[in-house]
N, C-alpha and C. Protein backbone atom coordinates (compact mmCIF):
# COMPACT_ATOMS: atom_id res chain seq x y z
N MET A 1 97.34 78.02 97.75
CA MET A 1 95.91 78.91 97.50
C MET A 1 94.73 78.21 97.73
N THR A 2 93.92 78.94 96.46
CA THR A 2 91.97 78.40 96.01
C THR A 2 91.66 78.41 95.55
N VAL A 3 90.42 77.16 94.81
CA VAL A 3 90.56 76.89 94.34
C VAL A 3 88.78 77.20 94.51
N LEU A 4 88.24 78.29 93.10
CA LEU A 4 87.55 78.65 93.10
C LEU A 4 86.14 77.98 92.10
N VAL A 5 85.03 77.47 91.98
CA VAL A 5 83.94 76.60 92.01
C VAL A 5 83.04 77.76 91.59
N LEU A 6 82.38 78.66 89.92
CA LEU A 6 81.62 78.76 90.36
C LEU A 6 80.33 78.18 90.07
N VAL A 7 78.79 78.38 90.84
CA VAL A 7 78.25 77.99 90.42
C VAL A 7 76.63 79.19 89.97
N ALA A 8 75.83 78.37 89.51
CA ALA A 8 74.29 79.37 89.69
C ALA A 8 73.57 78.09 89.83
N PRO A 9 71.81 79.27 89.98
CA PRO A 9 70.84 78.33 89.63
C PRO A 9 71.41 77.48 88.10
N GLY A 10 70.64 75.98 88.70
CA GLY A 10 70.97 75.67 87.04
C GLY A 10 71.66 75.04 87.50
N SER A 11 72.97 74.74 88.35
CA SER A 11 74.25 74.16 87.84
C SER A 11 73.81 72.95 87.64
N GLU A 12 74.74 72.46 87.73
CA GLU A 12 74.98 70.41 88.03
C GLU A 12 75.16 70.29 88.95
N GLU A 13 74.71 69.83 90.37
CA GLU A 13 74.10 69.30 91.81
C GLU A 13 76.09 67.88 91.11
N ILE A 14 75.49 67.02 90.69
CA ILE A 14 76.14 66.15 90.98
C ILE A 14 77.48 66.87 91.10
N GLU A 15 77.39 67.73 89.57
CA GLU A 15 79.42 67.78 89.25
C GLU A 15 79.92 68.86 90.37
N THR A 16 79.22 69.46 90.66
CA THR A 16 79.24 70.96 91.47
C THR A 16 79.89 70.29 92.87
N VAL A 17 78.87 69.06 93.92
CA VAL A 17 79.08 68.52 94.39
C VAL A 17 80.76 67.43 94.13
N ALA A 18 80.74 66.73 93.37
CA ALA A 18 81.47 65.99 93.36
C ALA A 18 83.30 66.78 93.14
N ILE A 19 83.13 67.98 92.53
CA ILE A 19 84.82 69.00 92.24
C ILE A 19 84.74 68.80 94.14
N VAL A 20 84.41 69.64 94.30
CA VAL A 20 84.26 70.38 95.62
C VAL A 20 84.82 69.41 96.86
N ASP A 21 84.00 68.17 96.74
CA ASP A 21 84.21 67.55 97.70
C ASP A 21 85.93 66.84 97.33
N THR A 22 85.41 66.22 96.29
CA THR A 22 87.02 65.76 95.65
C THR A 22 88.56 66.26 95.74
N LEU A 23 88.10 67.67 95.99
CA LEU A 23 88.62 68.83 96.09
C LEU A 23 89.43 68.77 97.43
N VAL A 24 89.08 68.93 98.51
CA VAL A 24 88.75 68.71 99.82
C VAL A 24 89.62 67.91 100.49
N ARG A 25 89.01 66.64 99.44
CA ARG A 25 89.51 65.36 100.12
C ARG A 25 91.27 65.28 100.04
N ALA A 26 91.50 66.17 98.93
CA ALA A 26 92.89 66.56 98.18
C ALA A 26 93.44 67.07 99.63
N ARG A 27 92.96 68.36 100.61
CA ARG A 27 93.12 69.46 101.16
C ARG A 27 93.69 70.24 100.96
N ILE A 28 92.74 70.89 98.67
CA ILE A 28 92.58 71.76 98.27
C ILE A 28 91.66 72.94 98.79
N GLU A 29 91.88 74.08 98.63
CA GLU A 29 91.08 74.84 99.59
C GLU A 29 89.64 74.56 98.72
N VAL A 30 88.85 75.08 99.28
CA VAL A 30 88.02 75.88 97.73
C VAL A 30 86.71 76.36 98.37
N LEU A 31 86.32 77.55 97.11
CA LEU A 31 85.30 78.82 97.66
C LEU A 31 84.29 78.12 96.40
N LEU A 32 82.82 78.22 96.86
CA LEU A 32 82.43 78.42 96.36
C LEU A 32 81.57 79.19 95.60
N ALA A 33 81.39 79.83 94.64
CA ALA A 33 81.26 81.05 94.49
C ALA A 33 79.61 81.74 93.41
N SER A 34 78.90 82.00 93.77
CA SER A 34 77.36 81.79 93.65
C SER A 34 77.68 83.32 92.78
N CYS A 35 77.10 82.68 91.07
CA CYS A 35 76.90 83.73 89.92
C CYS A 35 74.92 83.92 90.28
N CYS A 36 74.30 83.98 90.81
CA CYS A 36 72.95 84.33 90.85
C CYS A 36 72.63 85.39 90.20
N PRO A 37 71.92 85.58 89.56
CA PRO A 37 72.08 87.12 89.40
C PRO A 37 70.87 88.25 90.02
N ALA A 38 70.50 87.64 90.95
CA ALA A 38 69.57 88.26 92.29
C ALA A 38 70.59 88.54 93.41
N GLY A 39 72.19 88.31 93.19
CA GLY A 39 72.57 88.24 94.79
C GLY A 39 72.91 87.83 95.66
N LEU A 40 72.04 86.13 95.45
CA LEU A 40 72.19 85.76 96.40
C LEU A 40 72.95 84.19 96.25
N ARG A 41 73.65 84.07 97.41
CA ARG A 41 74.37 83.13 97.86
C ARG A 41 73.39 81.28 97.62
N GLN A 42 71.92 81.08 98.16
CA GLN A 42 72.03 80.12 98.13
C GLN A 42 71.39 79.57 96.83
N ILE A 43 71.07 78.92 96.21
CA ILE A 43 70.87 78.34 94.98
C ILE A 43 69.94 77.13 94.58
N ARG A 44 68.84 76.72 93.95
CA ARG A 44 68.43 75.79 93.52
C ARG A 44 69.28 75.34 91.62
N ALA A 45 69.84 73.92 92.81
CA ALA A 45 70.68 73.44 91.15
C ALA A 45 69.40 73.11 90.60
N SER A 46 70.34 71.97 89.31
CA SER A 46 69.77 71.48 87.92
C SER A 46 68.36 70.64 88.45
N ARG A 47 68.45 69.72 88.83
CA ARG A 47 67.69 68.90 89.40
C ARG A 47 66.79 69.41 91.15
N GLY A 48 66.94 70.63 91.56
CA GLY A 48 66.26 71.39 92.42
C GLY A 48 67.06 71.03 93.65
N VAL A 49 68.16 70.82 93.90
CA VAL A 49 68.59 70.57 95.51
C VAL A 49 69.32 72.13 95.33
N GLN A 50 69.30 72.32 97.06
CA GLN A 50 69.67 73.45 97.25
C GLN A 50 70.97 73.74 97.48
N LEU A 51 71.90 74.57 96.74
CA LEU A 51 73.49 74.85 97.44
C LEU A 51 73.22 75.69 98.03
N VAL A 52 74.33 76.07 98.98
CA VAL A 52 74.92 77.49 99.53
C VAL A 52 76.31 77.65 98.92
N ALA A 53 76.58 78.82 98.61
CA ALA A 53 77.44 78.97 98.58
C ALA A 53 78.44 80.02 99.12
N ASP A 54 80.14 80.06 98.88
CA ASP A 54 80.71 80.80 100.14
C ASP A 54 80.57 81.94 100.51
N TYR A 55 80.69 82.37 99.41
CA TYR A 55 80.63 84.00 98.17
C TYR A 55 79.31 84.34 97.85
N HIS A 56 79.03 85.14 97.21
CA HIS A 56 78.71 85.62 95.70
C HIS A 56 79.89 86.12 95.23
N ILE A 57 79.08 86.24 93.86
CA ILE A 57 80.42 86.26 93.30
C ILE A 57 81.45 87.43 92.99
N ASP A 58 80.10 88.97 94.29
CA ASP A 58 80.48 90.25 93.71
C ASP A 58 81.31 90.63 95.31
N GLU A 59 81.00 89.36 96.03
CA GLU A 59 81.60 90.08 97.84
C GLU A 59 83.34 89.26 97.37
N LEU A 60 83.62 88.50 96.27
CA LEU A 60 85.50 88.31 96.16
C LEU A 60 86.26 88.90 96.74
N THR A 61 86.94 89.38 97.35
CA THR A 61 88.15 89.85 97.43
C THR A 61 89.39 89.68 96.82
N SER A 62 89.17 88.30 96.42
CA SER A 62 90.54 87.75 95.22
C SER A 62 90.83 87.72 94.99
N ARG A 63 91.59 87.88 93.73
CA ARG A 63 90.97 87.53 92.47
C ARG A 63 92.26 86.48 92.14
N ASP A 64 93.14 85.72 93.35
CA ASP A 64 94.46 85.10 92.23
C ASP A 64 93.94 83.49 93.26
N PHE A 65 93.95 82.77 92.01
CA PHE A 65 93.31 81.63 92.83
C PHE A 65 94.32 80.42 91.61
N GLU A 66 93.76 79.60 92.84
CA GLU A 66 95.33 77.87 91.54
C GLU A 66 94.60 77.39 89.85
N ALA A 67 92.74 78.03 90.04
CA ALA A 67 91.95 77.16 89.22
C ALA A 67 90.79 77.75 89.26
N ILE A 68 90.21 77.85 88.07
CA ILE A 68 88.84 77.89 87.92
C ILE A 68 88.22 76.74 88.02
N VAL A 69 86.94 76.56 88.59
CA VAL A 69 86.20 76.03 87.69
C VAL A 69 84.92 75.89 87.72
N VAL A 70 84.04 75.50 86.57
CA VAL A 70 83.05 76.18 86.38
C VAL A 70 81.92 74.54 85.63
N PRO A 71 81.07 74.09 87.13
CA PRO A 71 80.35 72.90 86.91
C PRO A 71 79.43 72.99 85.07
N GLY A 72 78.28 71.99 84.72
CA GLY A 72 78.06 72.23 83.27
C GLY A 72 76.34 71.93 84.25
N GLY A 73 75.34 71.78 83.70
CA GLY A 73 74.05 72.25 83.83
C GLY A 73 73.49 73.30 83.15
N LEU A 74 72.20 73.11 83.22
CA LEU A 74 71.47 74.79 82.23
C LEU A 74 70.56 75.05 83.53
N PRO A 75 69.55 75.52 83.80
CA PRO A 75 70.52 77.19 82.84
C PRO A 75 71.70 77.43 83.44
N GLY A 76 71.98 77.14 84.16
CA GLY A 76 73.67 77.86 85.59
C GLY A 76 74.38 77.42 83.98
N SER A 77 75.12 76.68 83.95
CA SER A 77 75.92 77.60 82.80
C SER A 77 75.66 78.80 81.67
N GLU A 78 74.56 78.80 81.26
CA GLU A 78 73.98 80.35 80.71
C GLU A 78 74.54 81.68 81.50
N ALA A 79 73.79 81.26 83.02
CA ALA A 79 73.87 82.20 83.59
C ALA A 79 75.15 82.46 84.59
N ILE A 80 76.49 81.26 83.87
CA ILE A 80 77.95 81.91 84.51
C ILE A 80 78.02 82.78 83.02
N ARG A 81 77.63 82.38 82.02
CA ARG A 81 78.06 82.54 80.44
C ARG A 81 78.03 84.34 81.32
N ASP A 82 76.91 84.76 81.62
CA ASP A 82 76.08 85.95 81.37
C ASP A 82 76.47 86.76 82.58
N THR A 83 77.86 86.12 82.94
CA THR A 83 77.64 87.14 84.57
C THR A 83 79.03 88.10 84.23
N PRO A 84 78.98 89.21 83.50
CA PRO A 84 80.93 88.97 83.49
C PRO A 84 81.85 89.35 84.67
N LEU A 85 81.76 89.39 85.78
CA LEU A 85 82.95 88.97 86.77
C LEU A 85 83.54 87.30 86.36
N ALA A 86 82.55 86.76 86.04
CA ALA A 86 82.95 85.08 85.91
C ALA A 86 83.57 84.92 84.87
N ILE A 87 83.27 85.59 84.19
CA ILE A 87 84.02 86.11 82.59
C ILE A 87 85.41 86.68 82.79
N ASP A 88 85.28 87.81 83.65
CA ASP A 88 86.64 88.44 83.52
C ASP A 88 87.70 87.48 84.66
N LEU A 89 87.08 86.64 85.16
CA LEU A 89 88.04 85.98 86.37
C LEU A 89 89.10 84.91 85.32
N LEU A 90 87.75 84.36 84.65
CA LEU A 90 88.59 83.02 83.78
C LEU A 90 89.11 83.58 82.66
N ARG A 91 88.97 84.73 81.71
CA ARG A 91 90.11 85.51 81.21
C ARG A 91 91.33 85.46 81.53
N GLU A 92 91.13 86.29 82.65
CA GLU A 92 92.63 86.37 84.13
C GLU A 92 92.93 85.45 84.48
N GLN A 93 92.10 84.48 84.44
CA GLN A 93 92.84 83.14 84.98
C GLN A 93 94.39 82.27 83.45
N ALA A 94 93.09 83.03 82.18
CA ALA A 94 93.82 82.36 81.14
C ALA A 94 95.24 82.78 80.72
N THR A 95 94.62 84.38 80.96
CA THR A 95 95.97 84.99 80.47
C THR A 95 97.62 84.83 81.23
N LEU A 96 96.94 84.79 82.98
CA LEU A 96 98.25 83.93 83.79
C LEU A 96 98.96 83.10 83.67
N GLY A 97 97.80 81.64 82.42
CA GLY A 97 98.53 80.35 82.74
C GLY A 97 98.45 79.83 83.92
N ARG A 98 97.16 80.19 84.29
CA ARG A 98 96.18 79.39 85.61
C ARG A 98 95.49 78.29 85.21
N TRP A 99 95.68 77.26 85.60
CA TRP A 99 94.55 76.60 85.28
C TRP A 99 93.20 76.64 85.49
N ARG A 100 91.83 76.57 84.26
CA ARG A 100 90.94 76.07 84.50
C ARG A 100 90.52 74.99 83.73
N ALA A 101 88.96 74.56 83.94
CA ALA A 101 88.32 73.59 83.69
C ALA A 101 86.91 73.69 83.95
N ALA A 102 86.01 72.56 83.25
CA ALA A 102 85.10 72.84 83.20
C ALA A 102 84.26 71.61 82.48
N ILE A 103 83.03 71.12 82.72
CA ILE A 103 82.49 70.25 82.41
C ILE A 103 80.73 70.38 81.82
N CYS A 104 80.61 69.10 80.97
CA CYS A 104 79.47 69.18 80.82
C CYS A 104 79.04 69.92 79.03
N ALA A 105 77.76 70.98 80.45
CA ALA A 105 78.48 71.74 79.29
C ALA A 105 79.03 73.39 79.55
N ALA A 106 79.38 73.33 79.81
CA ALA A 106 80.00 74.85 80.41
C ALA A 106 81.29 74.95 79.45
N PRO A 107 82.18 73.57 78.42
CA PRO A 107 82.87 73.90 77.98
C PRO A 107 82.56 74.58 76.91
N VAL A 108 80.97 74.48 76.01
CA VAL A 108 80.64 75.08 75.09
C VAL A 108 80.15 76.48 75.55
N VAL A 109 79.31 76.36 76.03
CA VAL A 109 78.52 77.19 76.68
C VAL A 109 79.14 78.48 77.83
N VAL A 110 79.90 78.09 77.34
CA VAL A 110 80.22 79.05 78.35
C VAL A 110 82.17 79.54 77.84
N LEU A 111 82.53 78.65 77.98
CA LEU A 111 84.23 78.95 77.44
C LEU A 111 84.23 79.23 76.67
N GLN A 112 83.72 77.89 74.89
CA GLN A 112 83.69 78.44 73.58
C GLN A 112 82.95 80.27 73.25
N HIS A 113 81.57 80.10 74.07
CA HIS A 113 81.26 81.40 73.74
C HIS A 113 81.57 82.39 73.68
N HIS A 114 82.72 82.60 74.52
CA HIS A 114 83.62 83.34 75.14
C HIS A 114 85.13 83.64 74.26
N ASP A 115 85.39 82.83 73.04
CA ASP A 115 86.37 82.50 72.75
C ASP A 115 87.33 82.36 73.87
N LEU A 116 86.96 81.24 74.74
CA LEU A 116 88.44 80.90 76.45
C LEU A 116 88.85 79.68 76.18
N LEU A 117 88.49 79.17 74.61
CA LEU A 117 88.91 77.00 74.74
C LEU A 117 89.96 77.27 73.90
N GLY A 118 90.17 78.65 72.98
CA GLY A 118 91.95 78.31 71.71
C GLY A 118 91.70 77.10 70.87
N ASP A 119 92.51 77.31 70.83
CA ASP A 119 93.22 75.22 70.23
C ASP A 119 93.17 74.36 70.96
N ALA A 120 92.43 74.26 72.43
CA ALA A 120 92.86 73.02 73.15
C ALA A 120 92.67 72.04 72.77
N ASN A 121 92.34 71.03 73.52
CA ASN A 121 91.49 69.90 73.01
C ASN A 121 91.01 69.38 74.27
N VAL A 122 89.48 69.76 73.78
CA VAL A 122 88.35 69.36 74.96
C VAL A 122 86.96 68.26 74.68
N THR A 123 86.92 68.32 76.13
CA THR A 123 85.12 66.90 75.64
C THR A 123 84.28 68.22 75.71
N CYS A 124 83.36 67.55 76.04
CA CYS A 124 82.32 67.65 76.68
C CYS A 124 81.01 66.56 76.70
N HIS A 125 80.16 67.41 77.66
CA HIS A 125 78.65 66.22 77.06
C HIS A 125 78.27 66.19 75.22
N PRO A 126 78.20 65.11 75.51
CA PRO A 126 77.52 64.44 74.33
C PRO A 126 76.83 65.29 73.36
N GLY A 127 75.53 65.46 73.97
CA GLY A 127 74.74 67.07 73.35
C GLY A 127 75.36 68.04 72.71
N PHE A 128 76.34 68.18 73.70
CA PHE A 128 76.89 69.87 73.05
C PHE A 128 78.16 69.28 72.18
N GLN A 129 78.93 68.64 72.19
CA GLN A 129 79.98 68.13 71.30
C GLN A 129 79.56 68.13 69.54
N ALA A 130 78.80 68.55 69.01
CA ALA A 130 78.37 68.84 67.27
C ALA A 130 79.07 70.36 67.42
N GLN A 131 78.96 70.70 68.75
CA GLN A 131 78.92 72.74 68.17
C GLN A 131 80.50 72.77 68.41
N LEU A 132 82.15 71.89 68.88
CA LEU A 132 82.90 72.45 69.27
C LEU A 132 83.50 72.15 67.61
N PRO A 133 84.48 72.28 67.03
CA PRO A 133 85.52 72.02 65.98
C PRO A 133 85.90 70.88 66.28
N THR A 134 85.65 70.16 65.36
CA THR A 134 86.52 68.61 65.05
C THR A 134 88.44 68.04 65.49
N ARG A 135 88.60 69.20 65.01
CA ARG A 135 90.32 69.39 65.51
C ARG A 135 90.20 69.57 66.40
N GLN A 136 89.31 69.67 67.45
CA GLN A 136 89.91 70.41 68.66
C GLN A 136 89.06 69.11 69.52
N LEU A 137 87.93 68.45 69.73
CA LEU A 137 87.33 67.83 70.50
C LEU A 137 87.50 65.89 70.13
N SER A 138 87.79 65.49 71.52
CA SER A 138 87.88 64.64 72.16
C SER A 138 85.83 63.88 72.26
N THR A 139 86.36 62.04 72.01
CA THR A 139 85.62 62.29 73.18
C THR A 139 85.31 61.22 74.27
N ALA A 140 86.77 61.61 74.64
CA ALA A 140 87.19 60.92 76.26
C ALA A 140 86.44 61.48 77.56
N ARG A 141 86.62 60.58 78.55
CA ARG A 141 85.41 61.02 79.30
C ARG A 141 86.20 62.13 80.01
N VAL A 142 87.48 62.39 80.21
CA VAL A 142 88.19 63.73 80.71
C VAL A 142 89.52 64.13 79.70
N VAL A 143 89.63 65.35 79.43
CA VAL A 143 90.81 65.71 78.25
C VAL A 143 90.85 66.69 79.53
N THR A 144 93.09 66.91 79.89
CA THR A 144 93.75 67.27 80.59
C THR A 144 94.41 68.32 79.51
N ASP A 145 94.12 69.12 78.82
CA ASP A 145 94.77 69.74 78.22
C ASP A 145 96.44 70.94 78.87
N GLU A 146 97.68 69.95 79.25
CA GLU A 146 98.96 71.17 80.15
C GLU A 146 99.05 72.02 79.18
N THR A 147 99.05 72.20 77.94
CA THR A 147 99.35 73.42 77.27
C THR A 147 98.28 74.68 77.44
N HIS A 148 97.49 74.55 77.21
CA HIS A 148 96.51 75.40 77.67
C HIS A 148 96.16 75.29 78.87
N ARG A 149 96.36 74.68 79.85
CA ARG A 149 96.49 74.59 81.60
C ARG A 149 94.69 74.51 81.28
N LEU A 150 93.89 73.48 81.30
CA LEU A 150 92.39 73.36 80.33
C LEU A 150 92.29 72.10 81.15
N VAL A 151 91.06 71.29 81.74
CA VAL A 151 90.74 70.04 82.29
C VAL A 151 88.31 70.73 81.61
N THR A 152 88.17 69.18 80.85
CA THR A 152 87.53 69.31 80.35
C THR A 152 87.13 68.12 80.17
N SER A 153 85.40 67.98 80.84
CA SER A 153 85.09 66.08 80.50
C SER A 153 83.38 66.72 80.31
N GLN A 154 82.78 65.58 79.88
CA GLN A 154 81.41 65.12 79.79
C GLN A 154 80.02 65.49 80.89
N GLY A 155 80.08 65.72 81.96
CA GLY A 155 79.15 65.31 82.38
C GLY A 155 79.20 64.97 84.14
N PRO A 156 77.95 64.33 84.53
CA PRO A 156 78.07 64.02 85.82
C PRO A 156 78.35 62.84 86.28
N GLY A 157 78.40 61.40 85.05
CA GLY A 157 78.42 60.13 85.69
C GLY A 157 80.96 60.21 85.25
N THR A 158 81.17 61.47 84.60
CA THR A 158 82.34 62.13 84.76
C THR A 158 82.76 62.23 86.14
N ALA A 159 81.85 63.28 86.73
CA ALA A 159 82.63 64.15 87.39
C ALA A 159 83.10 63.97 88.90
N ILE A 160 84.13 62.63 88.94
CA ILE A 160 84.46 62.55 90.01
C ILE A 160 86.15 62.18 89.58
N GLU A 161 86.24 61.70 88.48
CA GLU A 161 87.25 61.60 87.52
C GLU A 161 88.15 62.86 86.78
N PHE A 162 86.59 63.60 86.41
CA PHE A 162 87.02 64.81 86.25
C PHE A 162 87.35 65.63 87.21
N ALA A 163 86.71 65.40 88.78
CA ALA A 163 87.85 66.61 89.51
C ALA A 163 89.06 65.38 90.15
N LEU A 164 89.21 64.53 90.10
CA LEU A 164 90.84 63.93 90.44
C LEU A 164 91.67 64.43 89.26
N ALA A 165 90.87 63.90 87.54
CA ALA A 165 92.58 65.09 87.15
C ALA A 165 92.69 66.55 87.43
N LEU A 166 91.69 66.85 87.59
CA LEU A 166 92.23 68.39 88.85
C LEU A 166 93.29 68.53 89.73
N VAL A 167 92.90 67.77 91.15
CA VAL A 167 93.92 66.83 91.57
C VAL A 167 95.81 67.04 90.69
N ARG A 168 95.15 65.62 90.66
CA ARG A 168 96.61 65.61 89.91
C ARG A 168 97.10 66.94 88.99
N VAL A 169 96.44 67.80 88.52
CA VAL A 169 97.39 68.68 87.72
C VAL A 169 97.82 69.72 88.99
N LEU A 170 97.27 69.78 89.56
CA LEU A 170 97.52 70.55 91.08
C LEU A 170 98.07 70.09 92.08
N ARG A 171 97.86 68.89 92.50
CA ARG A 171 99.17 68.30 93.57
C ARG A 171 99.79 67.29 93.27
N GLY A 172 99.70 66.73 91.68
CA GLY A 172 100.47 65.45 91.15
C GLY A 172 99.44 64.19 91.70
N ASP A 173 100.32 63.23 90.45
CA ASP A 173 99.78 61.80 90.91
C ASP A 173 99.76 61.31 92.58
N GLU A 174 100.53 61.31 93.17
CA GLU A 174 101.09 60.96 93.97
C GLU A 174 98.77 60.73 95.07
N ALA A 175 99.20 61.86 95.51
CA ALA A 175 97.84 63.45 95.86
C ALA A 175 96.48 62.63 94.98
N ALA A 176 96.92 62.51 93.35
CA ALA A 176 95.30 61.52 93.44
C ALA A 176 95.15 60.34 93.69
N LEU A 177 96.35 59.92 93.47
CA LEU A 177 95.41 58.23 93.42
C LEU A 177 95.76 58.14 95.30
N ALA A 178 96.32 58.66 96.69
CA ALA A 178 95.31 58.45 97.55
C ALA A 178 93.92 59.50 97.72
N VAL A 179 93.65 60.18 96.75
CA VAL A 179 92.30 60.29 97.17
C VAL A 179 91.56 60.00 96.64
N ALA A 180 92.08 58.53 95.12
CA ALA A 180 90.65 58.13 94.76
C ALA A 180 90.57 56.40 95.21
N GLY A 181 91.54 55.83 96.21
CA GLY A 181 91.91 54.21 96.90
C GLY A 181 90.58 54.46 97.82
N PRO A 182 90.49 55.72 98.70
CA PRO A 182 89.29 55.29 99.74
C PRO A 182 87.69 55.92 98.65
N MET A 183 87.65 56.56 97.42
CA MET A 183 86.08 56.81 97.20
C MET A 183 86.53 54.94 96.14
N VAL A 184 87.45 54.05 96.45
CA VAL A 184 86.75 52.96 95.79
C VAL A 184 86.99 53.57 94.48
N MET A 185 87.81 53.97 93.98
CA MET A 185 87.56 54.42 92.27
C MET A 185 88.16 53.01 91.91
N PRO A 186 87.39 53.26 90.47
CA PRO A 186 87.93 51.58 89.34
C PRO A 186 88.99 52.04 88.42
N PRO A 187 90.45 51.02 89.12
CA PRO A 187 91.37 51.38 88.42
C PRO A 187 91.96 51.79 86.53
N ALA A 188 90.79 51.62 86.13
CA ALA A 188 90.46 52.28 84.41
C ALA A 188 90.43 53.33 84.56
N VAL A 189 89.84 54.00 86.05
CA VAL A 189 89.42 55.84 85.89
C VAL A 189 90.59 56.22 87.43
N THR A 190 91.49 55.82 87.86
CA THR A 190 92.45 56.59 88.74
C THR A 190 93.68 56.75 87.72
N PRO A 191 93.72 58.39 88.05
CA PRO A 191 94.59 58.74 87.64
C PRO A 191 96.16 58.12 87.56
């Protein structure tokens, strides 16, 4: 099975690339899907880096994903939030009990906006934390809620930890450690 990573103009490039790169290192197939309103695969990320998606979201032929991941960044998170097919896929993923993940602004701007957090324990970028109910909010760098099959994280500086948490939930601790070692991750952030 594959992991779908959603991107749009203004998505955060460090988060996007760190997620894709880390998952690929774990031999997980990744599809990058553009939610560009103009139907384009090439997007300009939040700091001006050009990224080219494998597909535009409208071109996807499968809805069967092991996980769906939403990088943060503005206005990228807002564009994903406003893409009906992206939200349909995220809702379906939750209904099927499959993994979802969001980082930075995306837990609030995308998932909370569409009532896709439930009562999961989550984190997000510190600039958005006040928008989450305190009973759900964690200030941890990465939060994995096994019950809700949801991984959330705070921002670009936590992107590799976030991606390693995804590797852990999808492939296990050994796989996460095998990827983290050659990346020279500090022991404190290695799963």
